[in-house]
């Protein structure tokens, strides 16, 4: 177990790094931040002789701290309610890129994890990586059976580094949340717990392979969107081998146009494929930035890097679909009712007042030119009213919000005139009709009742085991409760009357002893 002194030392070192880049000034000036945290932020800035004036480089500060901080910064980019709008916007530019590890170390890691020479796995492997990030780096290779593949290898020692830093994040979050007030409502401990879960998933490349395989099954019937095949024979916890993807990065707009691709159609297909993942299947690629999407020669969108995945249960997906559709149609009352049904808003607040607050966010965006509509702005506006209605953050929706912003940014880059609401509304409307219409409700009720009936035999068997039938012998008569001499009586605490009587008896005994000449 790490001692508090070590946690404090790490936090002090990170605080100095943040302060030098003025990344703590926002905390100093935030009236909702706990007073103790504001004072510590100010102390760190003064200790580095840094003024408040000047640019605030949040992304640079997290990059300088290390790999775990880079991933944490990317996660916090989705939390303007927690770090502020300026910091969240700046952290969106935080690129997960670090200098590569020497190939000798990568080779040794591959051979150790498979317990065999690298030549028995790959006929050739390029020692220069095609990409190097905070957790792993990727090399192009050729298998011994002649297939081109991408080989993703964890950085040596990265699991231990993440585990060490996350323990300090947990320790700090617990102390901040214990300060109460706004810190408790924002639930920093739960934020770090989710970050830890996502990081552990990324640090086990078998789970990434399994996520890719599951998403490929879910999206198998979708035209124009696919997932690279996994080479399970060359995959383990530290090494992931997948089919090599030949295509143009979706960020290279000019190259896509030169290749004759229809960017408007690609943008629309990207949005619909994301909605299918998030709403229809409840399992979605949660790291859909520009570097993880490629366009093949026939226009197919290929996604890579499945270390971060999101999952939403069916009831939450129904609420999400109704919320999105309500916002697109201006039915703020229904959106407010769903927030209360989902218990996102405490019941002591007014549904009508919350609907009015939602209208204040949504109406200014209605009727504007397409280029001015923004899902990101809408979500930021929704975050702004959470404090007034005591809404606790919902970490299970944070990945979804982050991915929605990413998808919107890519789609807008491909087609600046795309209307995200018009693109999403038909699909969401169709899904609501199929999943929440009368036929779907009846089918769901029949399924639930059938499942209940099928559970009845098991329930009856468990009841019989707990209450077995009476045997042939007559029921014995009730027996009196006899206290055994071996049992100790529970000693009751004597009251004042007991002390008084004991005093009289004691005094009498002393007096009698005096008369008898014994004392």
XYZ file of C-alpha atoms in Angstrom:
519
model
C 0.000 0.000 0.000
C 1.336 3.407 -1.005
C 1.903 5.770 1.910
C 0.233 9.219 2.043
C 3.691 10.831 1.922
C 4.394 9.276 -1.485
C 0.974 10.345 -2.781
C 1.629 13.898 -1.586
C 5.082 13.914 -3.189
C 3.664 12.809 -6.559
C 0.822 15.337 -6.378
C 3.266 18.116 -5.488
C 5.498 17.223 -8.458
C 2.507 17.105 -10.835
C 1.145 20.319 -9.331
C 4.396 22.150 -10.120
C 4.256 20.914 -13.720
C 0.642 22.090 -14.060
C 1.353 25.418 -12.372
C 4.281 26.268 -14.671
C 1.885 26.026 -17.640
C -0.839 27.997 -15.801
C -3.118 24.949 -15.869
C -4.186 25.587 -12.257
C -5.282 29.209 -12.699
C -8.799 28.111 -13.624
C -9.108 26.251 -10.304
C -7.865 29.318 -8.416
C -10.585 31.443 -10.015
C -13.420 28.918 -9.768
C -15.729 29.863 -6.868
C -17.248 26.371 -6.888
C -13.918 24.619 -6.270
C -13.238 23.627 -2.644
C -11.374 26.366 -0.783
C -8.539 24.005 0.164
C -7.979 23.026 -3.468
C -7.968 26.691 -4.543
C -5.367 27.517 -1.915
C -3.147 24.598 -2.958
C -3.419 25.631 -6.617
C -2.386 29.182 -5.716
C 0.506 27.901 -3.575
C 1.798 25.754 -6.465
C 1.676 28.717 -8.850
C 3.458 31.040 -6.421
C 6.117 28.382 -5.741
C 6.967 28.326 -9.451
C 6.988 32.162 -9.686
C 4.309 31.992 -12.407
C 1.860 34.834 -12.978
C -1.773 34.407 -13.875
C -1.296 36.273 -17.123
C -0.402 34.342 -20.219
C -1.621 31.275 -22.142
C -2.840 28.249 -20.229
C -1.373 25.100 -21.730
C -3.469 22.299 -20.239
C -2.604 19.790 -22.960
C 1.129 20.469 -22.653
C 0.994 20.041 -18.881
C -0.692 16.637 -19.036
C 1.692 15.538 -21.783
C 4.693 16.511 -19.634
C 3.439 14.545 -16.621
C 3.379 11.207 -18.426
C 1.370 8.462 -20.173
C -1.351 8.018 -17.548
C -1.859 11.787 -17.385
C -2.273 11.928 -21.177
C -5.088 9.394 -20.999
C -6.611 11.187 -18.000
C -6.451 14.500 -19.864
C -8.246 13.006 -22.850
C -10.923 11.702 -20.501
C -11.294 15.084 -18.775
C -11.752 16.741 -22.180
C -15.342 15.410 -22.018
C -15.955 17.018 -18.612
C -16.395 20.783 -19.018
C -18.515 20.635 -15.863
C -15.479 19.335 -13.949
C -12.500 21.181 -15.487
C -14.189 24.178 -17.139
C -14.950 24.931 -20.771
C -11.540 26.466 -21.550
C -9.618 23.495 -20.186
C -11.921 20.956 -21.844
C -11.550 22.669 -25.214
C -7.755 22.834 -24.862
C -7.526 19.169 -23.817
C -9.332 18.121 -26.994
C -6.058 18.928 -28.785
C -4.123 16.538 -26.529
C -2.572 14.074 -28.960
C -1.655 10.642 -27.658
C 1.822 10.521 -29.222
C 5.149 9.831 -27.555
C 8.660 8.946 -28.812
C 8.809 5.237 -29.720
C 10.510 2.556 -27.678
C 13.665 1.033 -29.215
C 12.836 -1.978 -31.387
C 15.196 -4.218 -29.383
C 12.864 -3.791 -26.384
C 9.795 -4.414 -28.547
C 11.337 -7.560 -30.001
C 12.211 -8.837 -26.532
C 8.671 -8.133 -25.326
C 7.097 -10.046 -28.233
C 9.398 -13.040 -27.781
C 8.879 -13.133 -24.008
C 5.097 -12.940 -24.273
C 4.897 -15.772 -26.822
C 7.904 -17.690 -25.447
C 9.281 -18.243 -28.955
C 11.512 -16.401 -31.454
C 9.900 -13.584 -33.385
C 10.891 -15.290 -36.659
C 8.449 -18.121 -35.916
C 5.594 -15.593 -35.855
C 6.519 -13.044 -38.511
C 8.489 -13.437 -41.718
C 9.399 -9.767 -41.444
C 8.553 -6.830 -39.203
C 9.392 -3.175 -39.772
C 11.540 -1.919 -36.860
C 10.252 1.634 -37.437
C 6.752 1.948 -35.909
C 3.912 3.461 -37.909
C 2.622 5.002 -34.709
C 3.712 5.355 -31.050
C 1.240 6.313 -28.334
C 1.312 6.461 -24.532
C 0.348 2.808 -24.038
C 1.595 0.957 -27.125
C 3.191 1.297 -30.524
C 2.321 -0.321 -33.860
C 4.608 -2.013 -36.380
C 3.822 -3.236 -39.873
C 4.656 -6.911 -40.389
C 4.241 -9.944 -42.628
C 3.161 -13.234 -41.080
C 4.921 -16.493 -41.848
C 1.944 -17.469 -44.016
C 2.217 -14.290 -46.118
C -0.452 -11.959 -44.663
C 0.154 -8.244 -44.041
C -0.707 -7.333 -40.475
C -0.391 -4.540 -37.930
C 1.304 -5.581 -34.679
C 0.436 -3.539 -31.587
C 2.828 -4.004 -28.643
C 2.504 -2.562 -25.129
C 5.325 -0.340 -23.947
C 7.532 -2.229 -21.468
C 6.579 -1.410 -17.876
C 3.503 0.607 -18.859
C 1.090 -1.430 -16.729
C 3.121 -0.787 -13.603
C 3.359 2.955 -14.366
C -0.389 3.256 -14.855
C -1.158 1.278 -11.678
C 1.159 3.530 -9.639
C -0.303 6.788 -10.958
C -3.931 5.635 -10.722
C -3.475 4.784 -7.039
C -2.520 8.406 -6.454
C -5.463 9.636 -8.562
C -7.799 7.541 -6.393
C -6.242 8.868 -3.190
C -6.535 12.485 -4.338
C -10.110 12.052 -5.633
C -11.221 10.548 -2.315
C -9.865 13.511 -0.376
C -11.369 16.073 -2.763
C -14.793 14.411 -2.701
C -14.698 14.339 1.126
C -14.544 18.148 1.088
C -18.254 18.165 0.214
C -20.302 20.658 -1.764
C -19.718 20.821 -5.497
C -16.890 18.280 -5.249
C -19.313 15.650 -3.947
C -21.896 16.332 -6.669
C -19.314 15.905 -9.432
C -18.239 12.522 -7.986
C -14.501 12.621 -8.790
C -13.989 9.168 -7.231
C -16.404 7.631 -9.699
C -14.717 9.505 -12.547
C -11.354 7.994 -11.585
C -12.947 4.559 -11.102
C -14.258 4.670 -14.667
C -10.899 5.919 -15.921
C -9.222 2.998 -14.161
C -11.640 0.536 -15.749
C -11.082 1.991 -19.237
C -7.300 2.014 -18.733
C -7.204 -1.587 -17.532
C -9.131 -2.571 -20.636
C -6.620 -0.778 -22.864
C -3.709 -2.394 -21.032
C -4.958 -5.914 -21.829
C -4.744 -6.335 -25.593
C -6.770 -9.562 -25.463
C -9.745 -7.521 -24.302
C -9.200 -5.066 -27.133
C -9.193 -8.004 -29.570
C -12.398 -9.329 -28.000
C -14.039 -5.901 -28.275
C -13.131 -5.693 -31.965
C -14.539 -9.170 -32.529
C -17.799 -8.334 -30.728
C -18.283 -5.056 -32.600
C -17.578 -6.829 -35.904
C -20.419 -9.264 -35.127
C -22.796 -6.452 -34.188
C -22.025 -4.478 -37.365
C -21.769 -7.455 -39.736
C -24.961 -6.516 -41.608
C -24.042 -2.846 -42.084
C -22.845 -1.960 -45.563
C -19.862 0.361 -45.878
C -18.522 -0.108 -42.336
C -16.221 -2.868 -41.147
C -13.733 -3.959 -38.495
C -10.312 -5.507 -39.331
C -9.958 -9.246 -38.684
C -8.083 -10.386 -35.569
C -5.167 -12.815 -35.812
C -5.847 -14.720 -32.580
C -2.797 -16.985 -32.997
C -0.529 -13.932 -32.733
C -2.457 -12.092 -30.011
C -2.055 -12.158 -26.234
C -2.235 -9.705 -23.333
C 0.766 -7.675 -24.529
C 0.632 -8.145 -28.307
C -2.308 -7.607 -30.677
C -2.119 -8.617 -34.330
C -4.805 -7.446 -36.772
C -5.316 -7.282 -40.508
C -3.397 -4.426 -42.154
C -5.742 -1.709 -43.470
C -4.986 -0.047 -46.797
C -6.858 3.205 -46.994
C -6.871 6.976 -46.614
C -7.183 8.522 -43.183
C -10.579 10.163 -42.845
C -8.846 13.407 -41.797
C -7.181 13.804 -45.227
C -10.045 15.525 -47.010
C -8.081 16.519 -50.113
C -6.840 12.984 -50.705
C -10.359 11.617 -50.309
C -11.663 14.085 -52.900
C -8.807 13.256 -55.274
C -9.695 9.566 -54.964
C -13.259 10.373 -56.019
C -15.024 9.636 -52.735
C -18.442 11.174 -51.935
C -17.664 12.991 -48.683
C -21.286 13.901 -47.952
C -22.332 10.257 -48.159
C -19.376 9.156 -46.009
C -20.247 11.750 -43.361
C -23.859 10.597 -43.223
C -22.825 6.922 -43.076
C -20.415 7.681 -40.234
C -23.155 9.329 -38.173
C -25.645 6.519 -38.808
C -23.077 3.810 -38.011
C -22.329 5.496 -34.694
C -26.042 5.758 -33.852
C -26.490 2.094 -34.710
C -23.710 1.171 -32.298
C -24.838 3.438 -29.470
C -28.626 3.081 -29.707
C -29.311 -0.228 -31.446
C -26.574 -2.451 -30.018
C -25.569 -0.500 -26.893
C -21.895 -1.272 -27.620
C -19.904 1.409 -29.409
C -16.398 2.406 -30.434
C -15.601 5.185 -27.971
C -12.342 6.419 -29.495
C -13.512 7.485 -32.955
C -11.016 10.256 -33.538
C -9.635 11.008 -37.001
C -6.575 8.794 -36.624
C -8.708 5.701 -35.996
C -10.869 5.856 -39.134
C -9.802 4.963 -42.684
C -11.601 5.007 -46.031
C -10.879 2.089 -48.341
C -10.847 2.280 -52.133
C -14.525 1.299 -52.400
C -15.565 3.908 -49.791
C -15.891 1.503 -46.870
C -15.212 3.056 -43.452
C -12.740 0.950 -41.453
C -12.334 1.572 -37.730
C -9.242 0.601 -35.736
C -8.066 0.788 -32.096
C -10.733 -0.707 -29.824
C -9.065 -0.115 -26.464
C -11.876 2.179 -25.307
C -15.424 0.895 -25.787
C -18.710 2.118 -24.384
C -21.673 0.045 -23.271
C -25.225 1.206 -22.477
C -28.057 -1.025 -21.253
C -31.372 -1.202 -23.083
C -33.352 1.040 -20.718
C -30.705 3.769 -20.849
C -30.696 3.510 -24.659
C -34.449 4.043 -24.728
C -34.074 7.156 -22.580
C -31.197 8.362 -24.754
C -33.173 7.924 -27.978
C -36.175 9.773 -26.562
C -33.957 12.579 -25.269
C -32.242 13.028 -28.639
C -35.550 12.921 -30.507
C -37.182 15.306 -28.035
C -34.351 17.801 -28.457
C -34.514 17.607 -32.253
C -38.306 18.161 -32.262
C -38.456 20.736 -29.466
C -40.474 18.499 -27.088
C -38.687 19.765 -23.986
C -41.420 18.603 -21.627
C -40.875 14.975 -22.630
C -37.100 15.374 -22.372
C -37.560 16.721 -18.834
C -39.894 13.848 -17.889
C -37.314 11.304 -19.086
C -34.630 12.891 -16.894
C -36.931 12.452 -13.889
C -37.897 8.892 -14.887
C -34.207 7.992 -15.191
C -33.611 9.679 -11.796
C -30.956 11.910 -13.314
C -32.724 14.841 -11.619
C -33.796 14.560 -7.940
C -37.578 14.297 -7.533
C -37.861 17.384 -5.311
C -37.280 19.603 -8.380
C -40.046 20.707 -10.750
C -40.450 18.972 -14.107
C -41.814 22.203 -15.580
C -38.869 24.287 -14.402
C -36.425 21.753 -15.767
C -38.250 21.752 -19.116
C -37.920 25.542 -19.212
C -34.178 25.286 -18.516
C -33.843 22.791 -21.373
C -35.752 25.143 -23.652
C -33.289 27.911 -22.781
C -30.504 25.664 -24.064
C -32.242 24.248 -27.127
C -34.266 27.109 -28.577
C -31.363 29.473 -29.338
C -30.011 26.787 -31.672
C -33.253 26.111 -33.512
C -33.801 27.801 -36.861
C -30.155 28.760 -37.293
C -28.098 27.945 -40.389
C -26.829 24.387 -40.539
C -23.216 25.429 -40.099
C -24.077 26.938 -36.697
C -25.735 23.846 -35.250
C -23.535 21.873 -32.870
C -24.153 18.781 -30.819
C -21.142 19.765 -28.732
C -22.636 23.169 -27.893
C -25.924 21.525 -26.994
C -24.199 19.092 -24.627
C -22.147 21.886 -23.055
C -25.380 23.781 -22.460
C -26.955 20.764 -20.819
C -23.929 20.443 -18.524
C -24.367 24.096 -17.531
C -27.807 23.504 -15.984
C -26.859 20.369 -14.043
C -25.648 22.374 -11.060
C -28.936 24.279 -10.692
C -30.890 21.013 -10.558
C -28.458 19.031 -8.362
C -27.815 16.497 -11.120
C -25.000 14.115 -10.298
C -22.746 13.244 -13.209
C -23.520 10.028 -15.072
C -20.140 8.447 -15.883
C -21.722 5.723 -18.027
C -22.781 8.474 -20.459
C -19.458 10.348 -20.497
C -17.926 8.122 -23.179
C -21.039 8.581 -25.273
C -20.863 12.360 -25.002
C -17.156 12.334 -25.881
C -17.769 10.129 -28.927
C -20.721 12.222 -30.110
C -18.492 15.300 -30.125
C -15.789 13.398 -32.034
C -18.243 12.098 -34.646
C -19.754 15.552 -35.075
C -16.305 17.073 -35.636
C -15.319 14.496 -38.263
C -18.678 14.660 -40.057
C -18.541 18.458 -40.151
C -15.013 18.360 -41.546
C -16.150 16.012 -44.324
C -19.305 17.998 -45.026
C -19.444 21.480 -43.440
C -23.142 21.736 -44.389
C -24.237 18.529 -42.673
C -27.161 18.893 -40.297
C -26.497 16.453 -37.490
C -30.082 16.687 -36.241
C -31.630 16.046 -39.651
C -29.213 13.176 -40.206
C -29.919 11.560 -36.846
C -33.658 12.232 -36.498
C -34.968 9.695 -39.092
C -32.895 6.888 -37.645
C -33.807 7.747 -34.041
C -37.496 8.095 -34.995
C -37.440 4.696 -36.695
C -35.723 3.062 -33.728
C -38.198 4.563 -31.265
C -41.109 3.344 -33.399
C -39.656 -0.166 -33.562
C -38.527 -0.392 -29.936
C -41.077 1.743 -28.072
C -44.190 1.443 -30.263
C -47.318 -0.546 -29.272
C -46.140 -3.711 -31.013
C -42.737 -3.546 -29.353
C -44.295 -2.827 -25.946
C -46.648 -5.809 -26.322
C -43.795 -8.074 -27.434
C -41.640 -6.937 -24.517
C -44.491 -7.551 -22.054
C -45.097 -11.046 -23.437
C -41.375 -11.808 -23.165
C -41.197 -10.551 -19.571
C -44.334 -12.472 -18.518
C -43.070 -15.629 -20.212
C -39.720 -15.335 -18.447
C -41.567 -14.864 -15.142
C -43.684 -17.977 -15.723
C -40.610 -20.012 -16.619
C -38.998 -18.975 -13.315
C -41.972 -20.150 -11.220
C -40.955 -23.871 -11.039
C -37.538 -22.940 -9.709
C -39.105 -20.568 -7.166
C -41.470 -23.307 -5.940
C -38.586 -25.757 -5.582
C -36.611 -23.263 -3.500
C -39.652 -22.665 -1.261
C -40.086 -26.404 -0.733
C -36.428 -26.726 0.215
C -36.796 -23.954 2.779
C -40.171 -25.189 4.083
C -40.221 -28.993 3.620
C -43.537 -30.892 4.083
C -44.333 -32.390 7.485
C -43.404 -36.010 8.053
C -45.555 -38.877 9.284
C -44.745 -38.338 12.987
C -47.109 -36.101 15.002
C -46.038 -32.548 15.588
C -44.259 -32.262 18.968
C -45.916 -30.148 21.682
C -44.352 -26.823 22.672
C -41.578 -27.272 25.226
C -40.956 -24.877 28.116
C -37.905 -22.661 28.043
C -35.567 -23.898 30.790
C -32.508 -21.847 31.717
C -29.422 -24.009 32.249
C -27.059 -23.395 35.127
C -24.188 -23.403 32.666
C -25.603 -20.381 30.927
C -24.328 -16.997 32.007
C -26.878 -14.382 32.607
C -26.383 -11.222 30.656
C -25.202 -8.661 33.077
C -27.280 -5.548 33.013
C -25.729 -2.212 33.772
C -26.791 -1.282 37.321
C -28.836 1.858 37.773
C -28.584 4.533 40.458
C -30.965 2.629 42.760
C -28.671 -0.383 42.735
C -25.694 1.756 43.701
C -27.736 3.365 46.525
C -28.824 0.006 47.959
C -25.315 -1.372 47.651
C -24.003 1.649 49.554
C -26.494 1.136 52.401
C -25.671 -2.557 52.626
C -21.937 -1.816 52.584
C -22.268 0.834 55.280
C -24.337 -1.512 57.417
C -21.785 -4.250 57.077
C -18.964 -1.920 58.141
C -21.018 -0.703 61.127
C -21.780 -4.265 62.218
C -18.164 -5.235 61.883
C -17.213 -2.278 64.104
C -19.627 -3.323 66.818
C -18.255 -6.817 66.728
C -14.729 -5.499 67.101
C -13.672 -6.845 63.754
C -12.495 -3.472 62.491
